[in-house]
Coordinates of C-alpha atoms and ligand atoms in Angstrom, one line a residue:
M1 CA -38.2 22.3 63.0
L2 CA -39.5 19.2 64.9
C3 CA -36.0 18.9 67.1
C4 CA -36.8 22.5 67.9
F5 CA -40.4 21.5 69.3
F6 CA -39.2 18.5 70.7
A7 CA -36.4 20.8 72.9
L8 CA -38.7 23.2 73.9
F9 CA -41.0 20.6 74.9
I10 CA -38.5 18.9 77.3
S11 CA -37.1 22.7 78.7
S12 CA -40.5 23.3 79.6
V13 CA -41.4 19.8 81.4
A14 CA -38.1 20.2 83.4
F15 CA -39.2 23.9 84.1
L16 CA -42.4 22.5 85.4
I17 CA -40.9 19.3 87.1
F18 CA -37.7 21.2 88.8
G19 CA -38.9 24.6 88.8
E20 CA -35.6 25.4 88.2
Q21 CA -35.2 28.8 86.7
Y22 CA -31.8 28.8 85.5
L23 CA -32.8 25.8 82.8
F24 CA -35.3 27.6 81.1
P25 CA -32.9 30.3 79.4
I26 CA -30.4 27.7 79.0
L27 CA -32.7 25.3 76.7
C28 CA -33.9 28.3 75.1
G29 CA -30.5 28.9 73.9
V30 CA -29.7 25.5 73.1
V31 CA -32.9 25.5 71.3
S32 CA -32.1 28.3 69.3
I33 CA -28.7 27.1 68.1
I34 CA -30.0 23.7 66.8
A35 CA -32.7 25.6 64.9
S36 CA -30.2 28.3 63.7
M37 CA -27.9 25.2 62.5
I38 CA -30.6 23.1 60.8
S39 CA -32.3 26.0 59.2
L40 CA -28.3 26.8 57.8
H41 CA -26.9 23.9 57.1
V42 CA -29.3 20.6 56.5
V43 CA -32.4 22.7 54.9
P44 CA -30.0 24.2 52.3
A45 CA -27.5 20.7 51.7
E46 CA -31.2 18.9 50.8
L47 CA -32.5 21.7 48.9
N48 CA -29.0 21.5 46.8
A49 CA -29.0 18.0 46.4
R50 CA -33.0 18.2 45.4
M51 CA -32.2 21.0 42.9
K52 CA -29.3 19.2 41.6
I53 CA -31.6 15.7 40.8
L54 CA -34.3 18.2 39.5
V55 CA -31.6 19.8 37.0
T56 CA -29.8 16.2 36.1
E57 CA -33.3 14.8 35.5
D58 CA -34.1 17.4 32.9
I59 CA -31.0 17.5 31.1
S60 CA -30.5 15.9 27.6
N61 CA -27.4 14.0 28.7
A62 CA -27.2 10.7 30.3
V63 CA -25.3 11.0 34.1
V64 CA -24.2 8.0 36.3
C65 CA -22.8 8.4 39.7
F66 CA -20.8 5.8 40.9
D67 CA -19.7 5.3 45.0
K68 CA -16.0 4.2 45.4
D69 CA -17.1 0.5 45.5
G70 CA -18.5 0.8 41.7
K71 CA -22.1 0.6 42.8
I72 CA -24.3 2.8 40.9
V73 CA -25.6 5.7 43.7
F74 CA -27.4 7.9 40.8
K75 CA -28.7 7.9 37.3
N76 CA -30.6 10.4 35.5
A77 CA -33.6 9.8 33.3
K78 CA -31.6 9.9 30.1
A79 CA -28.9 7.5 31.8
R80 CA -32.0 5.0 32.5
E81 CA -33.0 5.4 29.4
I82 CA -29.5 4.8 27.6
L83 CA -27.8 2.4 29.9
S84 CA -30.9 0.5 31.7
D85 CA -28.5 -2.4 31.8
D86 CA -26.5 -2.1 34.8
A87 CA -24.4 -4.7 33.9
L88 CA -23.6 -2.3 30.5
C89 CA -22.3 0.2 33.4
A90 CA -20.7 -1.6 35.4
Q91 CA -18.6 -2.9 32.0
K92 CA -18.1 1.0 31.1
L93 CA -16.9 1.9 34.5
A94 CA -14.5 -1.5 34.0
D95 CA -13.2 -0.3 31.2
F96 CA -12.2 3.4 32.3
N97 CA -10.9 2.1 35.8
E98 CA -8.3 0.3 33.4
T99 CA -6.9 3.1 31.8
N100 CA -5.8 4.6 35.4
R101 CA -6.6 8.1 34.3
A102 CA -8.3 10.7 36.4
S103 CA -10.7 11.5 34.0
L104 CA -11.1 10.7 30.1
T105 CA -13.5 11.4 27.0
R106 CA -14.3 9.7 24.1
P107 CA -16.5 8.9 21.6
E108 CA -18.4 5.3 22.2
G109 CA -21.0 3.4 20.0
I110 CA -24.2 2.5 22.2
V111 CA -27.3 0.7 20.6
V112 CA -30.5 2.3 21.9
F113 CA -33.9 0.6 21.4
G114 CA -32.0 -1.4 18.6
E115 CA -30.3 1.5 17.1
G116 CA -26.5 2.2 17.0
R117 CA -26.0 5.6 18.0
I118 CA -22.6 7.7 19.3
F119 CA -22.1 9.4 22.3
N120 CA -19.0 11.4 23.6
A121 CA -18.8 9.9 27.3
V122 CA -16.7 12.0 29.9
Y123 CA -15.5 9.7 32.5
R124 CA -14.5 11.8 35.7
R125 CA -13.0 10.4 39.7
L126 CA -14.8 12.6 42.6
F127 CA -12.5 13.2 45.2
D128 CA -13.0 14.4 48.8
K129 CA -11.4 17.3 50.1
R130 CA -8.0 14.7 51.3
F131 CA -7.9 13.5 48.2
R132 CA -9.6 10.1 48.7
L133 CA -11.9 8.4 46.3
I134 CA -15.5 8.8 46.6
G135 CA -16.7 7.9 43.7
T136 CA -17.1 8.1 39.8
F137 CA -19.2 10.3 37.0
L138 CA -20.1 9.7 33.7
A139 CA -22.2 11.8 31.3
L140 CA -22.8 10.9 27.7
T141 CA -23.7 13.4 25.3
D142 CA -25.5 11.9 22.1
I143 CA -23.1 13.0 19.1
T144 CA -25.1 10.9 16.3
S145 CA -26.3 13.8 13.9
E146 CA -22.3 15.8 14.1
S147 CA -20.5 12.3 13.7
E148 CA -22.3 11.7 10.6
E149 CA -22.1 14.9 8.9
L150 CA -18.4 14.6 10.2
V151 CA -18.3 11.2 8.4
S152 CA -19.7 12.9 4.9
E153 CA -17.6 15.6 5.4
R154 CA -14.9 13.1 5.5
F155 CA -15.8 11.3 2.8
R156 CA -16.4 14.4 0.6
S157 CA -12.7 15.2 1.2
E158 CA -11.5 12.1 0.6
T159 CA -13.4 10.9 -2.5
D160 CA -13.0 11.2 -6.0
P161 CA -16.5 12.6 -6.7
L162 CA -16.5 11.4 -10.5
T163 CA -15.6 7.8 -9.6
G164 CA -16.0 7.4 -6.3
L165 CA -12.3 6.1 -5.6
F166 CA -9.7 7.8 -3.4
N167 CA -8.6 11.1 -3.9
R168 CA -5.1 11.7 -5.0
A169 CA -4.4 13.3 -0.9
H170 CA -6.3 10.1 0.5
F171 CA -4.8 7.4 -1.9
F172 CA -1.3 8.5 -0.7
R173 CA -2.4 8.3 2.9
E174 CA -4.0 5.4 3.1
A175 CA -1.5 3.7 0.8
Q176 CA 1.2 4.5 3.3
R177 CA -0.6 3.3 6.0
E178 CA -1.2 0.2 5.1
L179 CA 2.6 -0.6 4.5
R180 CA 3.4 0.8 7.7
N181 CA 0.8 -1.7 9.0
E182 CA 1.6 -4.9 7.1
P183 CA 5.3 -4.0 5.9
N184 CA 6.0 -7.3 5.5
E185 CA 3.6 -8.4 3.1
P186 CA 5.1 -8.5 -0.6
R187 CA 3.1 -5.8 -2.7
Y188 CA 3.3 -4.3 -6.4
F189 CA 2.3 -0.4 -6.9
V190 CA 0.2 -0.4 -10.1
C191 CA 0.0 2.9 -12.5
T192 CA -2.6 3.3 -15.2
N193 CA -2.5 5.6 -18.0
I194 CA -5.5 6.3 -20.7
R195 CA -3.5 6.8 -24.2
N196 CA -4.2 9.8 -25.8
F197 CA -7.0 10.7 -23.6
K198 CA -6.7 14.5 -24.7
L199 CA -7.9 12.9 -28.2
V200 CA -10.6 11.3 -26.3
N201 CA -12.1 14.4 -24.9
A202 CA -11.2 16.2 -28.0
L203 CA -13.4 13.6 -30.4
F204 CA -16.2 12.7 -28.5
G205 CA -16.6 15.2 -25.6
S206 CA -15.5 15.3 -22.1
E207 CA -18.7 14.2 -21.2
F208 CA -17.9 11.3 -22.5
G209 CA -14.3 11.2 -21.5
D210 CA -15.7 11.3 -17.9
L211 CA -17.9 8.1 -18.8
I212 CA -14.5 6.0 -20.0
L213 CA -13.4 7.2 -16.5
M214 CA -15.9 5.8 -14.5
T215 CA -16.1 3.0 -16.5
Q216 CA -12.2 2.4 -15.9
A217 CA -12.6 3.1 -12.0
R218 CA -15.3 0.3 -11.8
M219 CA -13.3 -2.2 -13.6
L220 CA -10.5 -1.3 -11.2
K221 CA -13.2 -1.6 -7.9
K222 CA -13.5 -5.0 -9.2
A223 CA -9.6 -5.8 -7.6
N224 CA -11.6 -6.0 -4.6
Y225 CA -9.0 -8.1 -2.4
P226 CA -8.5 -6.8 1.4
G227 CA -5.7 -4.3 1.5
T228 CA -5.7 -3.1 -1.8
I229 CA -6.2 0.9 -2.2
R230 CA -7.0 2.6 -5.3
G231 CA -7.4 6.1 -6.4
R232 CA -7.6 8.6 -9.1
I233 CA -4.4 10.6 -9.0
S234 CA -5.2 13.1 -11.7
G235 CA -7.0 13.1 -14.9
D236 CA -6.8 9.4 -16.0
R237 CA -4.0 8.4 -14.2
F238 CA -5.2 5.9 -11.7
A239 CA -3.0 3.9 -9.0
M240 CA -3.3 1.3 -7.1
L241 CA -1.6 -0.7 -4.3
I242 CA -2.0 -4.4 -4.1
K243 CA -0.7 -7.3 -2.9
K244 CA 1.2 -9.3 -5.1
K245 CA -0.3 -12.5 -4.8
D246 CA -3.4 -10.7 -5.7
F247 CA -2.0 -9.2 -9.1
N248 CA -1.9 -11.1 -12.1
P249 CA -0.1 -8.9 -15.0
E250 CA -1.1 -11.3 -17.9
L251 CA -4.8 -10.6 -16.8
A252 CA -4.8 -7.0 -15.7
I253 CA -3.3 -6.6 -19.3
K254 CA -6.6 -8.7 -20.6
N255 CA -8.8 -6.6 -18.3
T256 CA -7.4 -3.2 -19.7
E257 CA -8.1 -4.3 -23.1
R258 CA -11.9 -4.8 -21.8
I259 CA -12.3 -1.2 -21.7
Q260 CA -12.7 -0.9 -25.5
D261 CA -16.1 -2.8 -25.1
F262 CA -17.4 0.3 -24.0
M263 CA -16.5 1.8 -27.2
G264 CA -18.9 -0.1 -28.9
D265 CA -19.7 0.8 -32.5
I266 CA -17.0 3.9 -32.2
R267 CA -14.0 3.1 -34.5
Y268 CA -11.6 4.3 -32.0
K269 CA -9.2 2.0 -30.3
L270 CA -8.8 2.6 -26.4
H271 CA -5.3 1.8 -24.9
I272 CA -4.6 1.9 -21.2
S273 CA -1.3 1.1 -20.2
L274 CA 0.1 -0.4 -16.7
A275 CA 3.4 0.4 -14.8
V276 CA 4.2 -2.1 -12.4
Y277 CA 6.2 -1.3 -9.3
E278 CA 7.4 -4.3 -7.1
I279 CA 7.8 -2.5 -3.6
T280 CA 11.0 -3.7 -2.0
D281 CA 11.3 -1.3 0.6
P282 CA 8.1 -0.6 2.5
T283 CA 9.2 2.5 4.4
E284 CA 10.0 4.4 0.8
N285 CA 7.7 7.3 0.2
V286 CA 4.8 6.2 -1.7
Y287 CA 4.8 9.7 -4.1
A288 CA 8.1 8.5 -4.9
M289 CA 6.7 5.0 -6.2
Y290 CA 4.1 6.9 -7.7
D291 CA 7.0 9.1 -9.9
K292 CA 8.6 5.7 -10.7
T293 CA 5.5 4.0 -12.3
S294 CA 4.8 7.3 -13.8
L295 CA 8.3 7.5 -15.4
A296 CA 8.0 3.9 -16.4
L297 CA 4.1 4.6 -18.3
R298 CA 5.9 8.2 -20.3
D299 CA 8.6 6.1 -21.4
I300 CA 6.3 3.4 -23.2
K301 CA 3.5 6.6 -24.1
D302 CA 4.3 6.1 -27.9
D303 CA 5.1 2.5 -27.9
Y304 CA 1.6 1.0 -28.5
S305 CA 3.1 -2.6 -29.0
Q306 CA 3.8 -2.1 -24.8
T307 CA 0.5 -2.4 -22.6
L308 CA 2.5 -3.0 -19.4
V309 CA 6.2 -2.0 -18.4
F310 CA 7.9 -3.1 -15.0
Y311 CA 9.6 -0.2 -12.9
D312 CA 12.7 -2.9 -12.6
S313 CA 16.3 -3.0 -12.5
A314 CA 16.3 -3.7 -16.5
F315 CA 14.5 -0.8 -17.0
M316 CA 16.2 1.4 -14.7
E317 CA 19.6 0.3 -16.4
K318 CA 17.5 0.7 -20.0
L319 CA 16.8 4.2 -18.7
V320 CA 20.5 5.0 -18.0
H321 CA 21.5 3.9 -21.0
E322 CA 18.9 6.2 -22.8
K323 CA 20.2 8.7 -20.8
W324 CA 23.4 8.0 -22.2
I325 CA 23.2 7.8 -25.7
V326 CA 21.0 11.0 -25.3
S327 CA 23.7 13.0 -23.6
S328 CA 26.6 12.2 -25.5
F329 CA 24.8 12.4 -29.0
E330 CA 25.4 16.1 -29.8
A331 CA 29.3 15.9 -28.7
A332 CA 29.4 12.5 -31.3
L333 CA 27.6 14.2 -33.9
S334 CA 30.1 17.3 -33.9
S335 CA 33.1 15.1 -33.3
S336 CA 32.2 13.1 -36.4
Q337 CA 31.7 9.8 -34.5
F338 CA 28.9 9.0 -37.1
E339 CA 29.4 7.7 -40.6
M340 CA 27.5 6.7 -43.3
Y341 CA 27.7 2.9 -44.4
L342 CA 26.1 2.0 -47.8
Q343 CA 24.4 -1.5 -48.3
P344 CA 24.6 -2.1 -52.0
Q345 CA 21.4 -2.6 -53.9
V346 CA 21.7 -5.0 -56.9
G347 CA 19.3 -4.8 -59.9
S348 CA 17.7 -8.5 -60.7
K349 CA 18.3 -7.6 -64.7
Q350 CA 21.1 -5.8 -64.5
G351 CA 22.5 -8.5 -62.2
K352 CA 25.0 -5.5 -60.9
V353 CA 24.9 -2.8 -58.1
V354 CA 22.3 0.0 -59.1
G355 CA 22.2 2.1 -55.7
A356 CA 22.7 1.9 -51.9
E357 CA 20.8 2.3 -49.0
A358 CA 22.7 4.5 -46.2
L359 CA 22.8 3.4 -43.2
V360 CA 24.2 5.4 -40.1
R361 CA 27.2 3.7 -38.0
W362 CA 28.3 5.0 -34.6
N363 CA 32.2 4.7 -34.4
H364 CA 32.4 5.2 -30.4
Q365 CA 35.7 5.8 -29.1
E366 CA 35.8 3.1 -26.3
R367 CA 32.6 1.5 -27.0
G368 CA 33.7 0.6 -30.6
K369 CA 31.0 0.5 -33.2
I370 CA 27.6 0.7 -31.9
P371 CA 24.7 -0.6 -34.0
P372 CA 21.7 1.8 -35.2
S373 CA 19.3 -0.4 -33.4
E374 CA 20.6 0.5 -30.2
F375 CA 20.4 4.4 -30.6
V376 CA 18.1 5.3 -33.7
P377 CA 15.0 4.6 -31.5
I378 CA 16.4 6.4 -28.4
L379 CA 17.1 9.4 -30.5
E380 CA 13.6 9.0 -32.3
K381 CA 12.0 9.2 -28.8
S382 CA 13.9 11.8 -27.1
G383 CA 13.5 14.0 -30.4
H384 CA 16.8 14.7 -31.6
I385 CA 17.1 11.8 -35.2
Y386 CA 16.2 15.1 -36.9
K387 CA 20.0 16.3 -36.5
L388 CA 21.4 12.7 -37.2
D389 CA 19.2 12.0 -40.4
S390 CA 19.9 15.7 -41.6
F391 CA 24.1 14.7 -40.9
I392 CA 23.6 11.5 -43.5
W393 CA 21.2 13.0 -46.1
E394 CA 24.1 16.2 -46.2
E395 CA 26.4 12.8 -46.9
A396 CA 24.4 11.0 -48.9
A397 CA 24.0 14.2 -51.2
K398 CA 28.1 15.1 -51.2
K399 CA 28.3 11.2 -52.1
L400 CA 25.8 11.7 -55.2
A401 CA 27.7 14.7 -56.1
D402 CA 31.1 13.3 -55.8
W403 CA 29.9 10.4 -58.1
K404 CA 28.2 12.6 -60.7
K405 CA 31.7 14.3 -60.8
R406 CA 33.3 10.9 -61.6
G407 CA 30.2 9.6 -63.5
I408 CA 29.2 6.8 -61.4
D409 CA 25.5 6.4 -62.2
L410 CA 24.1 5.2 -58.6
Y411 CA 21.4 6.5 -56.4
I412 CA 21.3 6.3 -52.5
A413 CA 18.0 5.7 -50.5
V414 CA 18.0 7.6 -47.1
N415 CA 15.9 6.7 -44.1
I416 CA 13.7 9.3 -43.1
S417 CA 11.8 9.1 -39.3
A418 CA 8.5 9.7 -38.7
K419 CA 9.7 12.4 -35.9
D420 CA 11.3 14.0 -38.9
F421 CA 7.9 15.5 -40.3
Y422 CA 7.4 17.6 -36.7
Y423 CA 10.9 19.2 -36.4
L424 CA 11.6 19.9 -40.0
D425 CA 10.1 21.4 -43.6
L426 CA 11.3 18.3 -45.0
Y427 CA 9.9 19.9 -48.9
S428 CA 12.8 22.6 -48.1
V429 CA 15.4 20.0 -46.7
F430 CA 15.8 18.2 -50.0
T431 CA 14.9 20.5 -52.5
N432 CA 18.1 22.8 -50.9
L433 CA 20.4 20.0 -50.7
V434 CA 19.9 18.9 -54.5
E435 CA 20.2 22.7 -55.4
K436 CA 23.2 23.0 -53.2
Y437 CA 25.2 19.7 -54.7
E438 CA 23.6 20.2 -57.8
I439 CA 22.6 16.5 -58.0
S440 CA 19.5 15.3 -59.4
P441 CA 16.7 14.4 -56.9
S442 CA 15.9 11.2 -59.0
K443 CA 18.8 10.1 -57.3
F444 CA 17.6 10.4 -53.9
K445 CA 15.5 8.0 -52.9
L446 CA 13.6 8.7 -49.6
E447 CA 12.6 5.9 -47.5
I448 CA 9.4 5.9 -45.1
T449 CA 8.1 3.5 -43.0
E450 CA 4.4 3.3 -42.5
T451 CA 4.8 4.9 -38.4
V452 CA 5.2 8.5 -40.7
I453 CA 1.9 8.3 -41.9
M454 CA 0.0 6.4 -38.7
N455 CA 0.0 10.0 -37.1
N456 CA -0.8 12.5 -39.7
V457 CA -1.8 10.9 -42.7
S458 CA -3.0 13.9 -44.6
S459 CA -0.6 16.6 -44.0
H460 CA 2.5 14.4 -44.3
A461 CA 1.3 12.5 -47.4
A462 CA 0.7 15.9 -48.9
V463 CA 4.6 17.1 -47.7
L464 CA 5.6 13.2 -49.9
S465 CA 3.8 14.1 -52.8
R466 CA 5.1 17.9 -53.0
L467 CA 8.9 15.9 -52.9
Q468 CA 7.5 13.1 -55.6
N469 CA 6.5 16.0 -58.1
A470 CA 10.2 17.7 -57.4
G471 CA 11.6 14.6 -58.7
F472 CA 12.4 12.5 -55.7
Q473 CA 11.4 8.8 -55.5
I474 CA 9.3 7.6 -52.5
E475 CA 9.9 4.3 -51.0
M476 CA 7.5 2.4 -48.5
D477 CA 10.2 0.4 -46.4
D478 CA 9.4 -2.5 -44.0
F479 CA 6.2 -3.0 -45.9
G480 CA 4.3 -5.9 -44.1
S481 CA 5.8 -5.5 -40.9
G482 CA 3.2 -2.9 -39.3
Y483 CA -0.5 -3.3 -39.5
S484 CA -2.3 -1.0 -41.7
S485 CA -0.3 -1.1 -44.8
L486 CA -3.4 -2.1 -47.4
N487 CA -4.5 1.5 -45.9
L488 CA -1.7 3.2 -46.7
L489 CA -0.9 1.5 -50.3
C490 CA -4.6 3.2 -50.9
N491 CA -3.7 6.7 -49.5
L492 CA 0.0 7.3 -50.6
H493 CA 1.4 6.7 -54.1
T494 CA 4.8 5.9 -53.3
N495 CA 7.1 4.6 -56.0
V496 CA 9.3 1.8 -54.4
L497 CA 7.6 -1.3 -52.2
K498 CA 10.5 -3.1 -49.7
I499 CA 9.8 -6.0 -48.4
D500 CA 11.7 -7.0 -45.8
M501 CA 12.6 -10.8 -45.5
A502 CA 12.4 -11.1 -42.1
F503 CA 8.7 -11.5 -42.7
L504 CA 10.0 -15.0 -43.9
S505 CA 12.4 -15.9 -41.6
Q506 CA 9.8 -15.0 -38.7
T507 CA 7.4 -17.8 -40.4
E508 CA 7.0 -21.6 -40.1
N509 CA 5.2 -21.8 -43.2
T510 CA 7.2 -20.8 -45.6
I511 CA 4.9 -21.9 -48.8
R512 CA 2.1 -19.7 -47.5
A513 CA 5.1 -16.8 -46.6
K514 CA 6.2 -17.2 -50.4
K515 CA 3.0 -17.0 -51.6
I516 CA 1.9 -13.8 -49.9
I517 CA 5.3 -12.5 -51.1
L518 CA 4.1 -13.1 -55.0
S519 CA 0.9 -11.5 -54.2
I520 CA 2.3 -8.2 -52.6
I521 CA 5.1 -8.5 -55.8
K522 CA 1.8 -8.4 -58.2
L523 CA -0.2 -6.1 -56.0
A524 CA 2.9 -3.9 -56.5
K525 CA 3.4 -4.6 -60.4
V526 CA -0.7 -3.9 -61.0
L527 CA 0.5 -0.2 -58.5
K528 CA 3.2 0.8 -60.8
M529 CA 5.6 0.4 -58.3
T530 CA 9.0 -0.9 -58.5
V531 CA 9.7 -3.8 -55.5
V532 CA 12.9 -3.8 -53.9
I533 CA 13.5 -6.9 -51.5
E534 CA 15.7 -6.3 -48.1
G535 CA 17.3 -9.0 -46.2
V536 CA 17.9 -11.0 -49.0
E537 CA 20.4 -13.8 -47.6
T538 CA 21.1 -16.9 -50.0
E539 CA 21.1 -17.7 -53.7
E540 CA 18.2 -19.6 -53.3
Q541 CA 15.8 -16.7 -52.5
V542 CA 17.3 -14.3 -55.1
L543 CA 16.3 -17.1 -57.7
Y544 CA 12.9 -17.3 -57.0
L545 CA 12.4 -13.8 -55.9
S546 CA 13.5 -13.0 -59.5
E547 CA 11.0 -15.2 -60.7
M548 CA 8.7 -13.7 -58.9
G549 CA 9.2 -10.3 -60.6
A550 CA 11.0 -8.7 -57.7
D551 CA 13.1 -5.6 -59.0
I552 CA 15.8 -5.2 -56.8
F553 CA 17.8 -7.0 -53.9
Q554 CA 19.5 -5.9 -50.8
G555 CA 21.4 -7.9 -48.3
Y556 CA 23.9 -9.9 -47.0
F557 CA 24.0 -12.8 -49.8
F558 CA 25.7 -9.6 -52.0
S559 CA 26.9 -7.5 -49.2
R560 CA 27.0 -6.4 -45.7
P561 CA 26.6 -2.4 -45.3
L562 CA 29.9 -1.1 -46.1
S563 CA 31.8 2.1 -45.3
A564 CA 31.6 4.5 -48.6
L565 CA 35.5 3.7 -49.4
E566 CA 35.1 0.3 -48.7
F567 CA 31.9 0.3 -51.0
E568 CA 33.6 2.4 -54.2
E569 CA 36.9 -0.4 -53.5
R570 CA 34.4 -3.4 -53.7
Y571 CA 32.4 -2.6 -56.8
S572 CA 35.9 -0.5 -58.7
L573 CA 33.9 2.6 -58.7
G574 CA 37.0 4.3 -59.8
G575 CA 35.0 6.5 -62.0
E576 CA 36.2 8.8 -64.8
K577 CA 38.1 10.8 -62.2
Ligands
C2E601 P1 16.4 -0.7 -41.8 O1 16.1 0.9 -42.7 O2 15.2 -1.8 -42.3 O3 17.9 -1.1 -42.9 C1 18.0 -2.3 -43.2 C2 18.7 -3.2 -41.7 O4 18.9 -4.5 -42.5 C3 19.9 -2.8 -41.7 O5 20.3 -2.6 -40.2 C4 21.0 -4.0 -42.5 O6 22.1 -3.9 -41.8 C5 20.2 -4.9 -42.2 N1 20.1 -5.9 -42.9 C6 20.6 -5.9 -44.4 N2 20.9 -6.9 -45.2 C7 20.4 -7.8 -44.0 C8 20.1 -9.4 -44.2 O7 20.7 -10.1 -45.4 N3 19.8 -9.9 -43.3 C9 19.5 -9.2 -42.2 N4 19.4 -10.1 -41.1 N5 20.2 -7.9 -42.0 C10 20.2 -7.0 -42.8 P2 21.0 -1.5 -39.4 O8 22.1 -1.4 -40.2 O9 21.5 -2.3 -38.1 O10 19.8 -0.8 -39.2 C11 18.9 -0.7 -38.3 C12 18.0 -0.1 -38.7 O11 18.4 1.2 -38.2 C13 17.3 0.5 -40.4 O12 16.6 -0.3 -40.2 C14 16.2 1.4 -39.5 O13 15.4 1.6 -39.5 C15 17.7 2.5 -39.0 N6 18.8 3.4 -39.3 C16 19.7 3.0 -40.1 N7 20.3 4.2 -40.4 C17 19.4 5.1 -40.3 C18 19.3 6.6 -40.4 O14 20.4 7.3 -40.9 N8 18.2 7.1 -40.2 C19 17.5 6.6 -39.7 N9 16.2 7.4 -39.0 N10 17.2 5.4 -39.1 C20 18.3 4.8 -39.7
CA602 CA1 15.6 1.5 -44.5
CA603 CA1 13.9 -1.9 -44.1

């Protein structure tokens, strides 16, 4: 407007001085052009800029504008609050410039008035119409509360709510990431299991079970070495990825035993078992590692003497061997590869053979004679033992029938496995056998070990007592090698107590051991039990054990187990054919 007045003023003066009439309209035209330019262009641009300032001043986002040389040309009110320090602004621009990108969006943490907050930063380069850089624009939006929610949401989705450890999916993710990050670090994959946890829940309630799980998680959290990943995989199954240098197997066993402290006065033995896999290939899938440790845990599930198992080449070989035994068992049984051997039992008074123990032998075509210690425990574990035992019992019954016919008055003791109680109705099996072969049940002795009773005392004891009432003799085998023998003596009225001399050979303190054997013999006598000593290897043993009151001997001193034919030949059991 000022320009307009100025132009009009000049033109009026010129008109007055020069009196040139034509000048006036020309000047009026020029003035009107300038006035329209000003009103059409300059005023809206100014308005525009002011409006932009007003709007940007008012918004909650921080906005900073840099010129092409990095000088700050605009900061709105929020930016002045958050990025009051120009050096910080310059640093942010420099960081962005380093990316060489036209625009960038990323979360950034900034301390505002002493409080750490998270912003979403948007950087954008500004160009003119000819694509020449004219500056850079930066906008910051506060996303602190959203990200806190995001963090707690993530925490919920990654954590086991009961124990606070990683949940299954997150544990595997983190373990794989850790292995990728430091592939050269030697590590173990460890998995734990609480034995019979279902029983704990059933006996004491699931709330009590939860407390045990929380206690175990706390114990695992103590292994707080950098790079250790811990998680709850399912139920009572926990897993851990740990550096080899941070894991001491002996200490780990001791720590697992400490869970018992939690039980306080409650008389229940908690067992935690551990499986350890040494990682040799860090690219191996962590799920595969878990499967391996799970397999190893399953393998020692019922073996309470073993707390820790390594999944290593020896374990794999053992698995292969077990698989071989189990898969070739059925065919071997039907092709008569199993044979009943007899080891004589000698009466201390009679000084001659009074009976025999039936011991199985596997005559394998290629592998020769396989000893029972190599396959009996495996068949027990796989649940096949009852088939083998049924076969040996039938062989024994046949032999007893044969001897009866030939007037040979000897008994046969057969072994009964704990698992047989689960698969067979033992009362029917043995009563049917004596009926079928018309033999006296008193000639059939049934050897059981304490493991038979450990799992289910009352129902198994009832079966045994029915068999006793039917005339069978029950022998307690391997007495003293386990740990609940006195309990058993109380609850089970067996007819025979069988003590293994291995007990004597395993100790340095023979004088003390002999005193213990003497006391056991006396105890058995008080309970009106016959005492059989097995594993007798020397004459000296026979002499002092006879003096102590042992009734029957079995052992290499008299004979190794023999085939039925050898047995009969050796003892000239021609009989009255
Ligand atoms: P067991 O029932 O304790 O059998 C006694 C074992 O001691 C036998 O081993 C026998 O050969 C061995 N032995 C006998 N005298 C001596 C001796 O003087 N010194 C030493 N060091 N050992 C002696 P075997 O035949 O190898 O049987 C091992 C185990 O396998 C048996 O221990 C028994 O638990 C199991 N077993 C054998 N046959 C059968 C069967 O038919 N069924 C079941 N369920 N288990 C069986
Ligand atoms: Ca036996
Ligand atoms: Ca034995």
